[in-house]
């Protein structure tokens, strides 16, 4: 079995599993309890928050633990916009965002009368100039991803952050696909809200965090005073500790991981050199995601035949009830009539993958296409 769908979720690292196991075995108190067991749990929670803040170059009070990227995006977008709707009801985002960003914005538009400007990519890229030109006096939030989950394309985060220093709009960045892979310090980049999910960087599922530069957003989970009264509910201590351990491990090995993944990608493309294919990506992208298409080959059949061969990849777009959906990202790139929407697949690589796995993938693909 070869797993190459790491943009969907990653295998947990040994350090994350070890850290979680230790907490589950030794610390069963509620971090909010005042007795000894609770104080022990509370200490671990504070230490995890402090360590995570150090990794991001910020302070612990700016870190809020969530259930993952979707909750973080919803909290930042809906929480901030509802708090500030008297200052304006205009939002800017892009056509290539994850649905966990597009759907909360749609909810605000349909239920609270917000307006949204959706930036379309130009030559498979989003530019800071496009954001600048879309700004209005009543714009209160700009929301973009750091790296696209289907193509690996990087967005000009620092440039957008610099532009927004001259405008009152807040900047929300969905960093789910980038965190752990490249250095990210939200305060240096001019980011007001940043969301991340542990299972994208070899941590456990169901845990993530929201960086917020201030407390200036509404909570939509009520019933407890946890997370500075911004996210009610008992903290998932074992998962939090596992997430921080996974991120620390990824960041400590960031440079060598990046180089390894780049080499794995190059190995695969070298093996495919005599095959007819095209790539769906911009000039500035992470090597962890490779969106590739094969002329005349239906992507749903490719996925099925690779799966039967024990190889897991995806289209990168949403799958519902086993049906491959059209990629809204590729549709934004090439239009709804493009053949690429039905021919392209996503191969997403992890440092845990091997050179032999990439060679096997290439050989299997060529057998399928040739057959």
Short mmCIF file of C-alpha atoms in Angstrom, two decimals:
data_model
loop_
_atom_site.label_atom_id
_atom_site.label_comp_id
_atom_site.label_asym_id
_atom_site.label_seq_id
_atom_site.Cartn_x
_atom_site.Cartn_y
_atom_site.Cartn_z
CA UNK A 1 0.00 0.00 0.00
CA UNK A 2 1.33 3.42 -1.02
CA UNK A 3 -0.21 6.54 0.50
CA UNK A 4 0.11 9.74 -1.53
CA UNK A 5 -2.90 11.76 -0.40
CA UNK A 6 -1.12 13.76 2.30
CA UNK A 7 -2.93 17.00 1.45
CA UNK A 8 -6.10 15.27 2.67
CA UNK A 9 -4.49 14.00 5.86
CA UNK A 10 -1.06 12.82 6.96
CA UNK A 11 0.02 9.75 8.93
CA UNK A 12 0.73 10.65 12.53
CA UNK A 13 4.39 11.03 13.45
CA UNK A 14 6.00 8.86 16.09
CA UNK A 15 6.69 11.88 18.29
CA UNK A 16 3.02 12.92 18.21
CA UNK A 17 1.83 9.41 19.09
CA UNK A 18 4.36 9.17 21.92
CA UNK A 19 3.40 12.56 23.35
CA UNK A 20 -0.32 11.76 23.22
CA UNK A 21 0.13 8.31 24.73
CA UNK A 22 2.02 9.76 27.69
CA UNK A 23 -0.76 12.29 28.38
CA UNK A 24 -3.50 9.68 28.06
CA UNK A 25 -1.68 7.36 30.45
CA UNK A 26 -0.58 9.89 33.04
CA UNK A 27 -2.82 12.98 32.92
CA UNK A 28 -6.56 12.46 33.12
CA UNK A 29 -7.60 15.63 34.96
CA UNK A 30 -9.73 18.41 33.51
CA UNK A 31 -7.54 21.50 32.88
CA UNK A 32 -10.31 23.66 34.40
CA UNK A 33 -10.47 21.72 37.69
CA UNK A 34 -8.78 23.26 40.73
CA UNK A 35 -7.65 20.02 42.41
CA UNK A 36 -4.25 18.44 41.91
CA UNK A 37 -5.17 16.39 38.87
CA UNK A 38 -6.72 19.44 37.25
CA UNK A 39 -3.70 21.60 38.04
CA UNK A 40 -1.42 19.00 36.46
CA UNK A 41 -3.53 19.05 33.29
CA UNK A 42 -3.71 22.85 33.34
CA UNK A 43 0.07 23.04 33.54
CA UNK A 44 0.44 20.84 30.44
CA UNK A 45 -2.09 22.98 28.60
CA UNK A 46 -0.24 26.20 29.44
CA UNK A 47 3.08 24.67 28.40
CA UNK A 48 1.65 23.49 25.08
CA UNK A 49 0.20 26.92 24.35
CA UNK A 50 3.49 28.59 25.27
CA UNK A 51 5.50 26.25 23.04
CA UNK A 52 3.12 26.72 20.10
CA UNK A 53 3.30 30.49 20.52
CA UNK A 54 7.11 30.34 20.44
CA UNK A 55 7.02 28.30 17.23
CA UNK A 56 4.86 31.00 15.63
CA UNK A 57 6.82 33.93 17.04
CA UNK A 58 3.91 35.25 19.08
CA UNK A 59 2.51 35.27 22.65
CA UNK A 60 0.35 32.56 24.27
CA UNK A 61 -2.70 34.81 24.60
CA UNK A 62 -2.96 34.92 20.80
CA UNK A 63 -3.41 31.13 20.51
CA UNK A 64 -6.85 29.52 20.67
CA UNK A 65 -7.24 25.75 20.36
CA UNK A 66 -9.98 24.52 17.99
CA UNK A 67 -11.16 21.26 16.44
CA UNK A 68 -9.32 22.03 13.19
CA UNK A 69 -9.18 24.26 10.14
CA UNK A 70 -12.92 24.38 9.48
CA UNK A 71 -13.76 25.59 12.96
CA UNK A 72 -10.89 28.05 12.92
CA UNK A 73 -11.99 29.52 9.59
CA UNK A 74 -15.61 29.79 10.68
CA UNK A 75 -14.64 31.39 13.98
CA UNK A 76 -12.38 33.99 12.38
CA UNK A 77 -14.63 34.87 9.44
CA UNK A 78 -18.05 34.80 11.07
CA UNK A 79 -16.85 35.93 14.50
CA UNK A 80 -14.97 38.94 13.17
CA UNK A 81 -17.51 40.01 10.54
CA UNK A 82 -20.51 39.88 12.87
CA UNK A 83 -18.59 41.84 15.49
CA UNK A 84 -17.68 44.56 12.94
CA UNK A 85 -20.67 44.65 10.59
CA UNK A 86 -21.49 48.22 11.60
CA UNK A 87 -18.13 49.30 10.13
CA UNK A 88 -18.85 47.63 6.81
CA UNK A 89 -20.21 44.52 5.14
CA UNK A 90 -17.72 43.91 2.36
CA UNK A 91 -15.43 40.85 2.28
CA UNK A 92 -12.71 39.95 -0.22
CA UNK A 93 -11.67 36.37 -0.90
CA UNK A 94 -10.49 34.29 -3.87
CA UNK A 95 -12.11 31.71 -6.14
CA UNK A 96 -9.55 29.05 -5.17
CA UNK A 97 -10.24 28.98 -1.42
CA UNK A 98 -11.21 25.86 0.49
CA UNK A 99 -14.94 25.42 1.05
CA UNK A 100 -14.29 25.98 4.77
CA UNK A 101 -13.69 29.63 3.80
CA UNK A 102 -16.14 30.01 0.93
CA UNK A 103 -19.11 28.55 2.81
CA UNK A 104 -18.86 30.77 5.95
CA UNK A 105 -18.68 33.79 3.65
CA UNK A 106 -21.68 32.53 1.71
CA UNK A 107 -23.51 32.16 5.04
CA UNK A 108 -22.80 35.81 5.88
CA UNK A 109 -23.95 36.96 2.44
CA UNK A 110 -27.19 34.98 2.51
CA UNK A 111 -28.16 35.59 6.13
CA UNK A 112 -26.70 38.95 7.13
CA UNK A 113 -26.54 40.95 3.89
CA UNK A 114 -22.77 40.97 3.44
CA UNK A 115 -21.19 41.55 0.04
CA UNK A 116 -18.24 39.56 -1.27
CA UNK A 117 -15.71 40.20 -4.01
CA UNK A 118 -14.25 36.91 -5.23
CA UNK A 119 -10.88 37.38 -6.91
CA UNK A 120 -10.38 35.19 -9.99
CA UNK A 121 -6.88 33.83 -10.71
CA UNK A 122 -4.85 35.31 -13.56
CA UNK A 123 -2.49 32.83 -15.22
CA UNK A 124 -3.12 30.38 -12.38
CA UNK A 125 -2.14 32.97 -9.75
CA UNK A 126 -3.66 35.46 -7.33
CA UNK A 127 -1.77 38.76 -7.08
CA UNK A 128 -1.56 41.32 -4.29
CA UNK A 129 -2.52 43.97 -6.84
CA UNK A 130 -5.85 42.24 -7.39
CA UNK A 131 -6.56 42.43 -3.66
CA UNK A 132 -5.50 46.07 -3.57
CA UNK A 133 -7.82 47.00 -6.43
CA UNK A 134 -10.77 45.21 -4.79
CA UNK A 135 -10.48 47.09 -1.48
CA UNK A 136 -13.33 49.46 -0.61
CA UNK A 137 -13.97 51.81 2.28
CA UNK A 138 -16.45 49.30 3.71
CA UNK A 139 -14.14 46.25 3.34
CA UNK A 140 -13.74 44.74 6.81
CA UNK A 141 -12.08 41.40 6.02
CA UNK A 142 -9.74 39.88 3.44
CA UNK A 143 -9.48 36.09 3.55
CA UNK A 144 -6.97 34.06 1.51
CA UNK A 145 -5.22 30.74 1.83
CA UNK A 146 -1.45 30.51 2.26
CA UNK A 147 -1.02 27.55 -0.10
CA UNK A 148 -3.66 25.94 -2.26
CA UNK A 149 -4.71 22.43 -1.24
CA UNK A 150 -5.19 21.21 -4.82
CA UNK A 151 -2.17 22.67 -6.61
CA UNK A 152 0.30 23.74 -3.92
CA UNK A 153 0.31 27.29 -5.32
CA UNK A 154 1.54 29.89 -2.84
CA UNK A 155 -0.30 33.18 -2.48
CA UNK A 156 1.55 36.50 -1.91
CA UNK A 157 0.78 36.67 1.81
CA UNK A 158 3.49 39.15 2.82
CA UNK A 159 2.57 41.53 -0.02
CA UNK A 160 -1.12 41.43 0.87
CA UNK A 161 -0.29 41.94 4.54
CA UNK A 162 1.79 44.98 3.63
CA UNK A 163 -1.08 46.47 1.59
CA UNK A 164 -3.54 45.94 4.44
CA UNK A 165 -1.34 47.87 6.87
CA UNK A 166 -2.71 50.94 5.10
CA UNK A 167 -6.35 49.75 5.36
CA UNK A 168 -8.53 48.95 8.40
CA UNK A 169 -9.65 45.57 7.00
CA UNK A 170 -8.48 42.52 8.97
CA UNK A 171 -6.49 39.79 7.22
CA UNK A 172 -7.44 36.14 7.69
CA UNK A 173 -5.14 33.44 6.29
CA UNK A 174 -6.02 29.76 5.99
CA UNK A 175 -2.56 28.25 6.51
CA UNK A 176 -3.72 24.62 6.74
CA UNK A 177 -1.62 23.41 3.78
CA UNK A 178 1.47 25.53 4.53
CA UNK A 179 2.05 25.31 8.27
CA UNK A 180 5.01 23.07 9.12
CA UNK A 181 6.33 23.16 5.55
CA UNK A 182 7.68 26.72 5.42
CA UNK A 183 8.45 29.31 8.12
CA UNK A 184 5.29 31.18 9.13
CA UNK A 185 5.25 34.01 11.67
CA UNK A 186 1.87 35.78 11.46
CA UNK A 187 2.94 38.99 13.17
CA UNK A 188 5.80 39.51 10.71
CA UNK A 189 3.45 38.88 7.78
CA UNK A 190 0.71 41.28 8.87
CA UNK A 191 -1.80 38.49 9.52
CA UNK A 192 -4.65 39.12 11.97
CA UNK A 193 -6.13 35.60 11.96
CA UNK A 194 -4.37 32.37 10.98
CA UNK A 195 -5.87 28.90 11.03
CA UNK A 196 -4.18 25.50 11.09
CA UNK A 197 -5.13 21.84 11.47
CA UNK A 198 -2.86 19.26 13.11
CA UNK A 199 -3.65 16.32 10.83
CA UNK A 200 -2.06 18.16 7.90
CA UNK A 201 1.38 18.14 9.61
CA UNK A 202 1.48 14.61 11.05
CA UNK A 203 -0.56 15.39 14.16
CA UNK A 204 -3.91 13.95 15.28
CA UNK A 205 -7.24 14.62 13.60
CA UNK A 206 -9.85 16.77 15.31
CA UNK A 207 -7.49 19.41 16.71
CA UNK A 208 -6.13 22.69 15.39
CA UNK A 209 -5.53 26.26 16.40
CA UNK A 210 -6.49 29.80 15.58
CA UNK A 211 -3.98 32.62 15.89
CA UNK A 212 -5.76 35.92 16.57
CA UNK A 213 -3.91 39.20 16.92
CA UNK A 214 -6.62 40.47 19.30
CA UNK A 215 -9.76 39.34 21.12
CA UNK A 216 -11.87 41.39 18.73
CA UNK A 217 -14.15 38.62 17.46
CA UNK A 218 -17.34 36.92 18.61
CA UNK A 219 -17.44 33.38 19.92
CA UNK A 220 -20.10 31.02 18.65
CA UNK A 221 -19.47 28.22 21.15
CA UNK A 222 -20.95 29.11 24.53
CA UNK A 223 -21.22 27.32 27.85
CA UNK A 224 -17.78 27.59 29.42
CA UNK A 225 -14.89 29.98 30.04
CA UNK A 226 -12.22 27.95 28.25
CA UNK A 227 -9.87 29.55 25.71
CA UNK A 228 -10.27 33.04 27.18
CA UNK A 229 -14.05 32.67 26.85
CA UNK A 230 -13.69 32.39 23.07
CA UNK A 231 -14.19 28.65 22.65
CA UNK A 232 -16.30 26.86 25.26
CA UNK A 233 -15.66 23.18 25.94
CA UNK A 234 -13.09 21.07 27.75
CA UNK A 235 -9.80 21.17 25.90
CA UNK A 236 -8.64 17.98 24.17
CA UNK A 237 -5.38 17.92 26.10
CA UNK A 238 -3.82 14.78 24.60
CA UNK A 239 -4.51 15.97 21.05
CA UNK A 240 -3.18 19.46 21.82
CA UNK A 241 0.08 18.05 23.18
CA UNK A 242 0.34 15.71 20.18
CA UNK A 243 -0.28 18.60 17.77
CA UNK A 244 2.44 20.77 19.31
CA UNK A 245 4.90 17.85 19.31
CA UNK A 246 4.16 17.16 15.62
CA UNK A 247 4.57 20.80 14.60
CA UNK A 248 7.79 21.20 16.55
CA UNK A 249 9.19 18.07 14.90
CA UNK A 250 8.19 19.28 11.43
CA UNK A 251 9.71 22.72 11.98
CA UNK A 252 12.95 21.32 13.38
CA UNK A 253 13.30 19.19 10.24
CA UNK A 254 11.71 21.68 7.86
CA UNK A 255 14.64 22.26 5.53
CA UNK A 256 15.57 18.61 5.07
CA UNK A 257 11.90 17.63 4.71
CA UNK A 258 11.42 20.26 2.00
CA UNK A 259 14.48 19.07 0.09
CA UNK A 260 13.43 15.43 0.38
CA UNK A 261 9.92 16.11 -0.91
CA UNK A 262 11.34 18.19 -3.76
CA UNK A 263 13.59 15.28 -4.72
CA UNK A 264 10.69 12.81 -4.53
CA UNK A 265 8.66 15.02 -6.85
CA UNK A 266 11.57 15.27 -9.29
CA UNK A 267 12.04 11.49 -9.18
CA UNK A 268 8.41 10.95 -10.14
CA UNK A 269 8.50 13.49 -13.00
CA UNK A 270 11.74 12.01 -14.29
CA UNK A 271 10.10 8.58 -14.42
CA UNK A 272 7.17 10.14 -16.30
CA UNK A 273 9.37 11.95 -18.83
CA UNK A 274 8.31 9.75 -21.75
CA UNK A 275 4.60 10.07 -20.91
CA UNK A 276 2.13 12.65 -22.21
CA UNK A 277 1.07 14.80 -19.24
CA UNK A 278 0.58 18.42 -18.15
CA UNK A 279 0.89 20.17 -14.77
CA UNK A 280 -1.68 22.47 -13.18
CA UNK A 281 0.37 24.88 -11.10
CA UNK A 282 1.80 28.36 -10.95
CA UNK A 283 5.42 29.45 -10.78
CA UNK A 284 5.46 29.77 -6.98
CA UNK A 285 4.32 26.59 -5.28
CA UNK A 286 5.14 24.01 -2.64
CA UNK A 287 6.61 20.70 -3.86
CA UNK A 288 4.33 18.78 -1.49
CA UNK A 289 1.41 18.93 -3.93
CA UNK A 290 1.57 17.89 -7.58
CA UNK A 291 -1.54 18.40 -9.70
CA UNK A 292 -1.08 16.49 -12.93
CA UNK A 293 -3.30 15.63 -15.88
CA UNK A 294 -3.14 12.98 -18.60
CA UNK A 295 -4.81 13.84 -21.92
CA UNK A 296 -7.74 11.56 -22.67
CA UNK A 297 -7.62 9.81 -19.30
CA UNK A 298 -10.63 10.14 -16.99
CA UNK A 299 -9.47 10.96 -13.46
CA UNK A 300 -12.16 8.90 -11.72
CA UNK A 301 -11.05 5.77 -13.57
CA UNK A 302 -7.40 6.54 -12.82
CA UNK A 303 -8.19 6.82 -9.10
CA UNK A 304 -10.08 3.53 -9.16
CA UNK A 305 -7.35 1.60 -10.95
CA UNK A 306 -4.61 3.06 -8.75
CA UNK A 307 -6.65 2.17 -5.68
CA UNK A 308 -6.97 -1.41 -6.92
CA UNK A 309 -3.18 -1.41 -7.28
CA UNK A 310 -2.82 -0.28 -3.66
CA UNK A 311 -1.96 3.36 -4.35
CA UNK A 312 -3.96 6.20 -2.78
CA UNK A 313 -4.11 9.61 -4.48
CA UNK A 314 -7.06 11.94 -5.13
CA UNK A 315 -8.46 14.57 -7.47
CA UNK A 316 -8.05 17.16 -4.74
CA UNK A 317 -11.67 18.19 -5.11
CA UNK A 318 -14.52 17.21 -2.86
CA UNK A 319 -15.77 13.63 -2.93
CA UNK A 320 -19.37 12.96 -1.93
CA UNK A 321 -20.77 9.45 -1.68
CA UNK A 322 -17.88 8.13 -3.73
CA UNK A 323 -18.49 10.51 -6.64
CA UNK A 324 -15.62 12.65 -7.89
CA UNK A 325 -16.75 16.28 -8.02
CA UNK A 326 -15.46 18.92 -10.42
CA UNK A 327 -12.58 20.93 -8.95
CA UNK A 328 -13.65 24.53 -8.39
CA UNK A 329 -9.95 25.47 -8.31
CA UNK A 330 -9.21 24.08 -11.78
CA UNK A 331 -12.50 25.51 -13.01
CA UNK A 332 -11.32 28.95 -11.84
CA UNK A 333 -8.00 28.36 -13.64
CA UNK A 334 -9.29 27.06 -16.97
CA UNK A 335 -13.06 27.55 -17.16
CA UNK A 336 -15.95 25.07 -16.80
CA UNK A 337 -15.50 23.52 -20.24
CA UNK A 338 -11.83 22.58 -19.88
CA UNK A 339 -10.91 18.92 -20.36
CA UNK A 340 -8.44 19.35 -17.49
CA UNK A 341 -11.29 19.23 -14.98
CA UNK A 342 -11.89 15.58 -15.87
CA UNK A 343 -8.29 14.47 -16.47
CA UNK A 344 -6.36 15.87 -13.49
CA UNK A 345 -5.36 14.16 -10.26
CA UNK A 346 -3.56 15.33 -7.12
CA UNK A 347 -0.48 13.57 -5.81
CA UNK A 348 0.45 14.92 -2.39
CA UNK A 349 3.78 13.90 -0.93
CA UNK A 350 5.11 13.55 2.61
CA UNK A 351 8.67 13.22 3.92
CA UNK A 352 7.55 9.75 5.02
CA UNK A 353 7.25 8.68 1.39
CA UNK A 354 10.15 6.98 -0.37
CA UNK A 355 11.84 7.19 -3.74
CA UNK A 356 10.75 3.65 -4.55
CA UNK A 357 7.12 4.58 -3.90
CA UNK A 358 7.37 7.42 -6.41
CA UNK A 359 8.92 5.10 -8.98
CA UNK A 360 6.20 2.50 -8.37
CA UNK A 361 3.51 5.18 -8.79
CA UNK A 362 5.01 6.29 -12.10
CA UNK A 363 5.33 2.73 -13.39
CA UNK A 364 1.77 1.89 -12.40
CA UNK A 365 0.40 5.04 -14.01
CA UNK A 366 2.22 4.29 -17.25
CA UNK A 367 0.86 0.73 -17.25
CA UNK A 368 -2.68 2.06 -16.74
CA UNK A 369 -2.40 4.78 -19.36
CA UNK A 370 -0.67 2.47 -21.81
CA UNK A 371 -3.26 -0.21 -21.25
#
